[in-house]
Tab-separated table of C-alpha atoms in Angstrom:
chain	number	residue	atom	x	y	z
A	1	UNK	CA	16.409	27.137	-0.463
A	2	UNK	CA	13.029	27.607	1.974
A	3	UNK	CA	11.540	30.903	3.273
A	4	UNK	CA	11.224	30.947	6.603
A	5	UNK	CA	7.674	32.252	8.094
A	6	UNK	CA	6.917	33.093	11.807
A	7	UNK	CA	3.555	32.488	12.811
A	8	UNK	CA	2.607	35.091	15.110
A	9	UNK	CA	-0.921	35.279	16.998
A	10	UNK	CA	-2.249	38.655	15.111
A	11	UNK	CA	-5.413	38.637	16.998
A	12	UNK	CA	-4.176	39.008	20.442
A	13	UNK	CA	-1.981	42.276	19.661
A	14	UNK	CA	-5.362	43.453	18.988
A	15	UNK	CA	-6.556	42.388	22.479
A	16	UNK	CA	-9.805	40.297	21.664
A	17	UNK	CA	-11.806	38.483	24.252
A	18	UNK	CA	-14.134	36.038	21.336
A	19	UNK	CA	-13.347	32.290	21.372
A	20	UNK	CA	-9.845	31.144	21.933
A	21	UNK	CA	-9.033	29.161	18.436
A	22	UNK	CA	-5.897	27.300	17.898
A	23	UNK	CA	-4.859	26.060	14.941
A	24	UNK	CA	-2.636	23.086	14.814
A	25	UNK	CA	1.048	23.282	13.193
A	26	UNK	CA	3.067	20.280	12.069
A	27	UNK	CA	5.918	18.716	9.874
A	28	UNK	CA	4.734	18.901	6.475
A	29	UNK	CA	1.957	21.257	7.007
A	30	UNK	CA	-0.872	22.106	4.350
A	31	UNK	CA	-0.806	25.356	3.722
A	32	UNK	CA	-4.005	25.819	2.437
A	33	UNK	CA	-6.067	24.726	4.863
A	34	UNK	CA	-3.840	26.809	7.364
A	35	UNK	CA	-4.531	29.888	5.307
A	36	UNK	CA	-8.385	29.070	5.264
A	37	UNK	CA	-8.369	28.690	9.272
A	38	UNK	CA	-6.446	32.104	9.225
A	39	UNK	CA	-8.093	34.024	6.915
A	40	UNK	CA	-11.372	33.583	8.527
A	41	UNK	CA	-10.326	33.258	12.406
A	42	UNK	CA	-7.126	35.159	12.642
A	43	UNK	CA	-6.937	38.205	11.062
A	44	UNK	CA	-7.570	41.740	12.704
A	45	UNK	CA	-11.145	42.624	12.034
A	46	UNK	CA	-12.111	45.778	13.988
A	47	UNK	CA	-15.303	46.300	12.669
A	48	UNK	CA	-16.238	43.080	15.062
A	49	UNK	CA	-15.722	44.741	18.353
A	50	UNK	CA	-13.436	43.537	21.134
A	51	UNK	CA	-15.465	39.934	21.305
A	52	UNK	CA	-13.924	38.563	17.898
A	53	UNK	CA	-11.690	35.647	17.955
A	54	UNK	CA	-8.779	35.288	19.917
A	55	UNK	CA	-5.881	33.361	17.030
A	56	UNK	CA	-2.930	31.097	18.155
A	57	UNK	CA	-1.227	28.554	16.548
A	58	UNK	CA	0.039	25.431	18.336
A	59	UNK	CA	3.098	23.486	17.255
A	60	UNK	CA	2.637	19.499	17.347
A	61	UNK	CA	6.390	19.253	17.115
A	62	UNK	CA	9.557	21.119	18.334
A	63	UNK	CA	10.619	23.514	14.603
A	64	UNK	CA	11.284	24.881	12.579
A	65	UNK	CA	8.529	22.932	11.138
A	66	UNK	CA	8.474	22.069	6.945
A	67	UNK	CA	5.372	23.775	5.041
A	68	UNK	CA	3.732	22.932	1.697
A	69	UNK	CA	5.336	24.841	-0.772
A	70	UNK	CA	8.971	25.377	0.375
A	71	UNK	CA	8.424	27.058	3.705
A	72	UNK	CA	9.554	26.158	7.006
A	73	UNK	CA	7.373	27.652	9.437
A	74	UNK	CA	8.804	28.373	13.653
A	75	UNK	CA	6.009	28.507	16.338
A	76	UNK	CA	6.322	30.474	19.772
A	77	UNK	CA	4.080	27.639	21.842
A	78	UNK	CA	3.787	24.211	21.796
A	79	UNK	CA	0.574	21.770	22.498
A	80	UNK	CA	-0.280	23.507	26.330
A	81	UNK	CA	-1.998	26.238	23.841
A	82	UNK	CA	-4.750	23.226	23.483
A	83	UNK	CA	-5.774	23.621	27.188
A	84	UNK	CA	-6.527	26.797	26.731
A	85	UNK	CA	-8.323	26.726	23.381
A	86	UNK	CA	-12.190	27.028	22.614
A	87	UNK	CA	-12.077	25.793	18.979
A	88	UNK	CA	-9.094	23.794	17.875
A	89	UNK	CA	-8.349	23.236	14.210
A	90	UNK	CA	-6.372	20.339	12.210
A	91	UNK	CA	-5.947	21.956	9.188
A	92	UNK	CA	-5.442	18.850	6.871
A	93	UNK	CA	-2.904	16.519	8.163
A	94	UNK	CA	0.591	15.459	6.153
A	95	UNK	CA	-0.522	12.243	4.829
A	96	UNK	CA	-4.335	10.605	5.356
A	97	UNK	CA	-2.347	7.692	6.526
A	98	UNK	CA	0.809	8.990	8.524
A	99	UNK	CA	0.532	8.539	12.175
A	100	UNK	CA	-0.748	10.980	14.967
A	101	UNK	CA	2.016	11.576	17.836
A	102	UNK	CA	0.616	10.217	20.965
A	103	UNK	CA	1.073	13.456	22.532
A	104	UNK	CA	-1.523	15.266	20.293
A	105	UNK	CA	-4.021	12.543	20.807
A	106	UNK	CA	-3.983	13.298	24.242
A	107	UNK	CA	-4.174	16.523	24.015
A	108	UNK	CA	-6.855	16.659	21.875
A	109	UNK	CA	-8.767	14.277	23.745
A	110	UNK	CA	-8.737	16.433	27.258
A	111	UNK	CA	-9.208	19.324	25.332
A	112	UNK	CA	-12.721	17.743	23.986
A	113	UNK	CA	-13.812	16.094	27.601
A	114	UNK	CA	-13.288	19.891	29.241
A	115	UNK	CA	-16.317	21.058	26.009
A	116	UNK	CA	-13.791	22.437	23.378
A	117	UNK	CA	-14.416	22.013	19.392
A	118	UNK	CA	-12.643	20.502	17.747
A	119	UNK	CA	-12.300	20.284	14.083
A	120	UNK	CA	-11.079	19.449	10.903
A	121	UNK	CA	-10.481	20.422	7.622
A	122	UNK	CA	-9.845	17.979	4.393
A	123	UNK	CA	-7.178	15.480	5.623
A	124	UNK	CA	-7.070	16.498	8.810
A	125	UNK	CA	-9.924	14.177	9.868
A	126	UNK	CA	-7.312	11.924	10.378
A	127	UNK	CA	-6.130	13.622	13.355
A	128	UNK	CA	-9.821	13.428	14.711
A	129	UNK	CA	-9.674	10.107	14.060
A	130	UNK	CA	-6.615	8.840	15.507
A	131	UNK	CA	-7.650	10.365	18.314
A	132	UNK	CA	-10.878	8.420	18.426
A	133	UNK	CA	-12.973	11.475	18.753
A	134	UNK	CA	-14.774	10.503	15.433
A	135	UNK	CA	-15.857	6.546	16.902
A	136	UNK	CA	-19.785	6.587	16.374
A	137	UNK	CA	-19.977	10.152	14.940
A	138	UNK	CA	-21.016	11.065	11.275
A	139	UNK	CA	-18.220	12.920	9.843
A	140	UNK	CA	-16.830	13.979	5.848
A	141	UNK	CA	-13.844	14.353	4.022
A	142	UNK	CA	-12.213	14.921	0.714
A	143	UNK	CA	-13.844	12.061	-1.034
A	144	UNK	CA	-10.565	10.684	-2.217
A	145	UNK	CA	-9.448	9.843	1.686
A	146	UNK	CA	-13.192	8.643	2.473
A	147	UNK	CA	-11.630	4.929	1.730
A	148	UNK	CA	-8.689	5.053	3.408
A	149	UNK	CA	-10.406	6.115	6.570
A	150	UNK	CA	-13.179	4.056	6.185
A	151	UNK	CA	-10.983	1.032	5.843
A	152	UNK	CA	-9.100	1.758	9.492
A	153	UNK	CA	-11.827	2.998	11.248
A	154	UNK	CA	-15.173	1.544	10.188
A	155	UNK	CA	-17.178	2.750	13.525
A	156	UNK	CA	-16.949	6.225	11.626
A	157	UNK	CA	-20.531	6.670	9.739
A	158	UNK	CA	-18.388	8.800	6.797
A	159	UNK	CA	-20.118	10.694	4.450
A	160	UNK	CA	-18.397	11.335	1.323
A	161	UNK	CA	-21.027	13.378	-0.595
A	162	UNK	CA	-21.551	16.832	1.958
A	163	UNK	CA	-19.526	20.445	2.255
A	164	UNK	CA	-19.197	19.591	5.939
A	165	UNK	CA	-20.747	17.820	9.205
A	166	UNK	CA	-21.499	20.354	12.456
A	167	UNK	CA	-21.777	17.498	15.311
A	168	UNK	CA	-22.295	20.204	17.890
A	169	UNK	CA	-18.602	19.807	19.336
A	170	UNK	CA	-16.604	17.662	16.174
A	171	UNK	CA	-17.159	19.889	13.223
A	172	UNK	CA	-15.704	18.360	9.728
A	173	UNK	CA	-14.865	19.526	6.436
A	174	UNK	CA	-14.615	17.963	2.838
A	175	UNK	CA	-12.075	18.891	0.443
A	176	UNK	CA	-9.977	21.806	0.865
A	177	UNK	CA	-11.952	25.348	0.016
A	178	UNK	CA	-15.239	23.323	1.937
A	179	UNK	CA	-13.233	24.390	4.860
A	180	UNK	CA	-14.165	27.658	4.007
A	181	UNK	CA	-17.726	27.219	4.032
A	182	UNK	CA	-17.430	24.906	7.389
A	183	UNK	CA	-15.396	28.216	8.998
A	184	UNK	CA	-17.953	30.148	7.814
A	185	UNK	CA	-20.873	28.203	9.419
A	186	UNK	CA	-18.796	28.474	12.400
A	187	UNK	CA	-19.017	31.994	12.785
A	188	UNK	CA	-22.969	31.965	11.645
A	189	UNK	CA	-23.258	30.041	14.699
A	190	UNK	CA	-21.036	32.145	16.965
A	191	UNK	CA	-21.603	35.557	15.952
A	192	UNK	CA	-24.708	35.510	13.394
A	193	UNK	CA	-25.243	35.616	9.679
A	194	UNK	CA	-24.202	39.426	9.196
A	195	UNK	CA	-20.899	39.041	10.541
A	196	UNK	CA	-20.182	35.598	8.625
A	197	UNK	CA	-21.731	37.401	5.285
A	198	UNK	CA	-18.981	40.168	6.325
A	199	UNK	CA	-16.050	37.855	6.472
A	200	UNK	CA	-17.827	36.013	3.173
A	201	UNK	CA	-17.006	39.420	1.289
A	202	UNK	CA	-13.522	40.020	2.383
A	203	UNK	CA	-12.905	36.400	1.046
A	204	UNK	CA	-15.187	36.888	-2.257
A	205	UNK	CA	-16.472	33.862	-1.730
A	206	UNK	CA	-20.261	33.083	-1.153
A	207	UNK	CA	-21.327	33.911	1.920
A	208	UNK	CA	-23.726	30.416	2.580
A	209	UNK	CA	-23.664	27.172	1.488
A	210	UNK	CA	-25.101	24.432	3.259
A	211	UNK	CA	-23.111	21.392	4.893
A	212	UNK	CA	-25.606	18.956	2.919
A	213	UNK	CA	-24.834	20.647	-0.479
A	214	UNK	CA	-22.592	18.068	-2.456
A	215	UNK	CA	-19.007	17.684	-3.108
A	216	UNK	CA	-18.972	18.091	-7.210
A	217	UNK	CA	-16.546	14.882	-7.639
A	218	UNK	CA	-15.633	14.512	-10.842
A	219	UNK	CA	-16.633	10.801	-12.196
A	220	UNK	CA	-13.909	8.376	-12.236
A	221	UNK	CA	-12.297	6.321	-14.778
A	222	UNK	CA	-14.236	2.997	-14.861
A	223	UNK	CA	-12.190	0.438	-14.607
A	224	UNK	CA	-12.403	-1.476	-18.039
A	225	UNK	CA	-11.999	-5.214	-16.971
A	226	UNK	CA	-14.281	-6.183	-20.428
A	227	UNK	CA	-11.091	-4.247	-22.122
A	228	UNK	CA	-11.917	-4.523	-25.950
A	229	UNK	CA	-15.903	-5.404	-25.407
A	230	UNK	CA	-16.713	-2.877	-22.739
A	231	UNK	CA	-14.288	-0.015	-22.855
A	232	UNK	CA	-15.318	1.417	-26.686
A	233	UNK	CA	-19.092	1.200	-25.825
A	234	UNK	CA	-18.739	3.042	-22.826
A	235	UNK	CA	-16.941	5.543	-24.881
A	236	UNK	CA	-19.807	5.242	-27.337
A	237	UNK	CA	-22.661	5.734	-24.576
A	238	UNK	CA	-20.677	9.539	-23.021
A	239	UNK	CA	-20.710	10.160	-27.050
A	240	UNK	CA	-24.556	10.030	-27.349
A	241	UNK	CA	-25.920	10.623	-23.639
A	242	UNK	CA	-28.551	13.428	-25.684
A	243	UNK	CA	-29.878	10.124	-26.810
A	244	UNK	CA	-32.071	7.142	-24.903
A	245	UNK	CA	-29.754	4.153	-24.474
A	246	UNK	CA	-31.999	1.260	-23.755
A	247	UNK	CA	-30.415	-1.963	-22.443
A	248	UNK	CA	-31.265	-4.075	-25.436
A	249	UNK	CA	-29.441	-1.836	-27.443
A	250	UNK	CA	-26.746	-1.615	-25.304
A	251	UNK	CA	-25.940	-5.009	-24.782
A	252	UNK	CA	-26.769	-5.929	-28.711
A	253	UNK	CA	-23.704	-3.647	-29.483
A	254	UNK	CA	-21.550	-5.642	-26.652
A	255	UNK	CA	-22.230	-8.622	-28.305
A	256	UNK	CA	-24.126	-9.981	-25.138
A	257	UNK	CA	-27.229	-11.172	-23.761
A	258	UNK	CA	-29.119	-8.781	-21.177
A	259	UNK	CA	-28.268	-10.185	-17.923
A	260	UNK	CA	-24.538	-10.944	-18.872
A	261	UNK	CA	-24.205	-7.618	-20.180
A	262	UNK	CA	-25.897	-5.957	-16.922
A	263	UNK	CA	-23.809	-8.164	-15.281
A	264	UNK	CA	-20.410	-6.931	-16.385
A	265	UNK	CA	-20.654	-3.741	-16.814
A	266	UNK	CA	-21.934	-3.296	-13.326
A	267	UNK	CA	-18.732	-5.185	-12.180
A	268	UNK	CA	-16.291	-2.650	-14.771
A	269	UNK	CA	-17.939	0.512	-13.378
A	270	UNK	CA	-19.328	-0.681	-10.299
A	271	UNK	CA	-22.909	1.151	-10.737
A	272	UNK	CA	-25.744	-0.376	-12.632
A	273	UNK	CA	-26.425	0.908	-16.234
A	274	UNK	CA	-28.833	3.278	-15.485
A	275	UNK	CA	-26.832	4.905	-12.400
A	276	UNK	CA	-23.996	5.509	-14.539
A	277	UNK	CA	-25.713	6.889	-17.523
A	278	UNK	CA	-27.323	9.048	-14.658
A	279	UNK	CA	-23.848	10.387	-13.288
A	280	UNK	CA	-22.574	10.461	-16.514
A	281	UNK	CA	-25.449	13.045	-17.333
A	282	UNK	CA	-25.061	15.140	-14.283
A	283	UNK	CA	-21.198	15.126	-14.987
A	284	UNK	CA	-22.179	16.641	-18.711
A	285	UNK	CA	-24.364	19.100	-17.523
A	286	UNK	CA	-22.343	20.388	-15.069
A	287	UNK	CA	-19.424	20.694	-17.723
A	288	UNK	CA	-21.881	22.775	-20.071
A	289	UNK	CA	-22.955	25.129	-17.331
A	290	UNK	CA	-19.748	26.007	-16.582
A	291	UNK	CA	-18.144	26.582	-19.410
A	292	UNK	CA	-21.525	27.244	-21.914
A	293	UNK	CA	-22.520	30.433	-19.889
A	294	UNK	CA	-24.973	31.558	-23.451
A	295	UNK	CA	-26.720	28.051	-23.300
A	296	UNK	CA	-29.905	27.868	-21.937
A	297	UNK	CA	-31.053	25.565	-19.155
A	298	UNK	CA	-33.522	24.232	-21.666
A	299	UNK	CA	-31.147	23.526	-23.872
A	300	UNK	CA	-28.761	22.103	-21.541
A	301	UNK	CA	-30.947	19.627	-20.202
A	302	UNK	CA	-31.818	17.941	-23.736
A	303	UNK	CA	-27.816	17.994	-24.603
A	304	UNK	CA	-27.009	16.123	-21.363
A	305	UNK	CA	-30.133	13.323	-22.009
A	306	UNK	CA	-32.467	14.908	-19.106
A	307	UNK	CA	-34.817	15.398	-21.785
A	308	UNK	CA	-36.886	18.409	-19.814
A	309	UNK	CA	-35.367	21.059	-17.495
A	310	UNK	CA	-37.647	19.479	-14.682
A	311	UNK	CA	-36.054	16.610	-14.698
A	312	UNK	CA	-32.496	18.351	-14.397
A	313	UNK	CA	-33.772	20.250	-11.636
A	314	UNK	CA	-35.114	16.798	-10.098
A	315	UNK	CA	-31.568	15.024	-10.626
A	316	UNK	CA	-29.291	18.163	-9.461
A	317	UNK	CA	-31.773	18.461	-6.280
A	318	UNK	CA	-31.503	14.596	-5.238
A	319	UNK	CA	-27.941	14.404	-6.084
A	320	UNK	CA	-25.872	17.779	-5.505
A	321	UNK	CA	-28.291	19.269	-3.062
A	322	UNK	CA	-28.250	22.348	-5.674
A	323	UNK	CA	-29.967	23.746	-8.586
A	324	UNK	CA	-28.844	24.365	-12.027
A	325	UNK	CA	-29.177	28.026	-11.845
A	326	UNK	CA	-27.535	28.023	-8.691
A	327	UNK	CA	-24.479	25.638	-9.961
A	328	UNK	CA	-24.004	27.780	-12.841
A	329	UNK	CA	-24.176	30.861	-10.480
A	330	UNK	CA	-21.212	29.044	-8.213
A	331	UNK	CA	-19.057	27.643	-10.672
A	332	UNK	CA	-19.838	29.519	-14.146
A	333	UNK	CA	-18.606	32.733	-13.249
């Protein structure tokens, strides 16, 4: 059995004037992302004056619609809300690679040649780019889609390491809470950092964090073509990462020469020796300041092979666009 929900337009009973933003509804809809585009855009919040956000939602297709989560969700208006809109939103789309009805490409496209936004949050830059509003454009997603969209649209210059990408009128978002942090930028822009720090404390969250800060991907599995060779010495190198790992000794233990062995374990974990041990590092320390909140930086930093807290700093800068401190501040509470 599903729970019906009708999605009603809070924002005008309180008779706003702001930016018109629409959010897109669909079969299959992610909630989530929905509820991030709400949260921040569509509820009643007085203390901004009359010039807040105006809120409607726009259904793609005739409903009741099918929701994430057992829902079925009924819409008053259909895609005509789009010609009216000032920021429209595709909050995450119901597959990266299910298609975009015609209709909504059209309509998005008109809506973006009159000077609308448009954007996107997680999946939903597949709308965007279906709709070819993306062609030439530097633009993000979660970084498990960046593949799949790369692979059908290669004129996109995807980034698969930021929060989000502000284009001036295609706005993008990474994985699903960066769409929080892409909303909030939004309203920094519209209606200043005071008001987006105010909506930042209704939502707990913190109230700033910039598009080029980096998506904290967890590393994947390699992919263990040496089988016996390879795959126990990798597990023996995450074992000792406190520890210098020189190449000699490395491929001694594998039973190769240098070159072979640089060789194939480049081609099992596609990233050269010292790249992985490198990831491998950062993946360890961020693991310790998360869950090690008594450990010291110091002492972090010489568990996870940095050596010297500099050189953590160094690696966290150049790679996650953050600090340890500040990591440990985000994620260690």
């Amino acid at each position: 059995m599903t729970d019906s929900v009708k999605i009603m337009p809070e924002s005008d009973v309180h008779k706003t004037r702001g930016p018109h933003v629409v959010v897109l509804a669909y079969d299959g809809l992610c909630t989530f992302e929905f509820g991030i585009a709400y949260e921040v855009f569509g509820l009643s919040r007085p203390e901004m004056g009359e010039s807040w956000y105006r809120f409607s939602v726009a259904g793609v297709e005739p409903g009741p619609l099918r929701a994430a989560g057992g829902l079925t969700v009924a819409v008053d208006r259909g895609l005509e809300l789009l010609d009216e809109a000032d920021l429209i939103i595709a909050p995450g789309w119901r597959s990266i690679d299910a298609p975009v009805p015609e209709p909504l490409i059209a309509s998005l496209r008109t809506a973006h040649e009159r000077g609308a936004r448009v954007m996107s949050l997680c999946s939903g830059v597949a709308v965007l780019a279906a709709a070819g509003l993306l062609a030439g454009r530097r633009a993000t997603t979660h970084w498990r889609y960046v593949a799949s969209i790369a692979e059908r649209y290669p004129d996109i210059a995807l980034d698969a390491h930021v929060l989000y990408v502000d284009e001036g009128t295609i706005l993008t978002a990474a994985g699903s809470a960066a769409g929080i942090d892409l909303c909030l930028h939004v309203v920094r822009g519209d209606f200043g950092p005071d008001a987006a720090n105010s909506v930042a404390r209704r939502l707990v969250v913190p109230p700033h964090r910039e598009g080029g800060q980096a998506q904290f991907i967890a590393a994947p599995v390699p992919e263990e073509r040496e089988g016996i060779r390879l795959g126990p010495l990798i597990e023996w190198m995450r074992e000792r990462l406190s520890e210098e790992q020189p190449i000699s000794l490395l491929a001694g233990r594998a039973g190769m020469s240098m070159r072979t062995f640089q060789r194939r374990f480049e081609a099992a974990t596609g990233d050269s020796v010292g790249e992985w041990l490198l990831k491998e590092r950062l993946r360890h320390a961020r693991d310790l300041l998360e869950k090690e909140l008594a450990v010291s930086l110091d002492d972090i930093a010489i568990a996870s092979g940095f050596g010297t807290l500099a050189t953590m700093r160094h690696h966290f800068r150049r790679r996650l666009g953050t600090s340890p401190s500040a990591y440990r501040k985000s994620f260690g509470l």
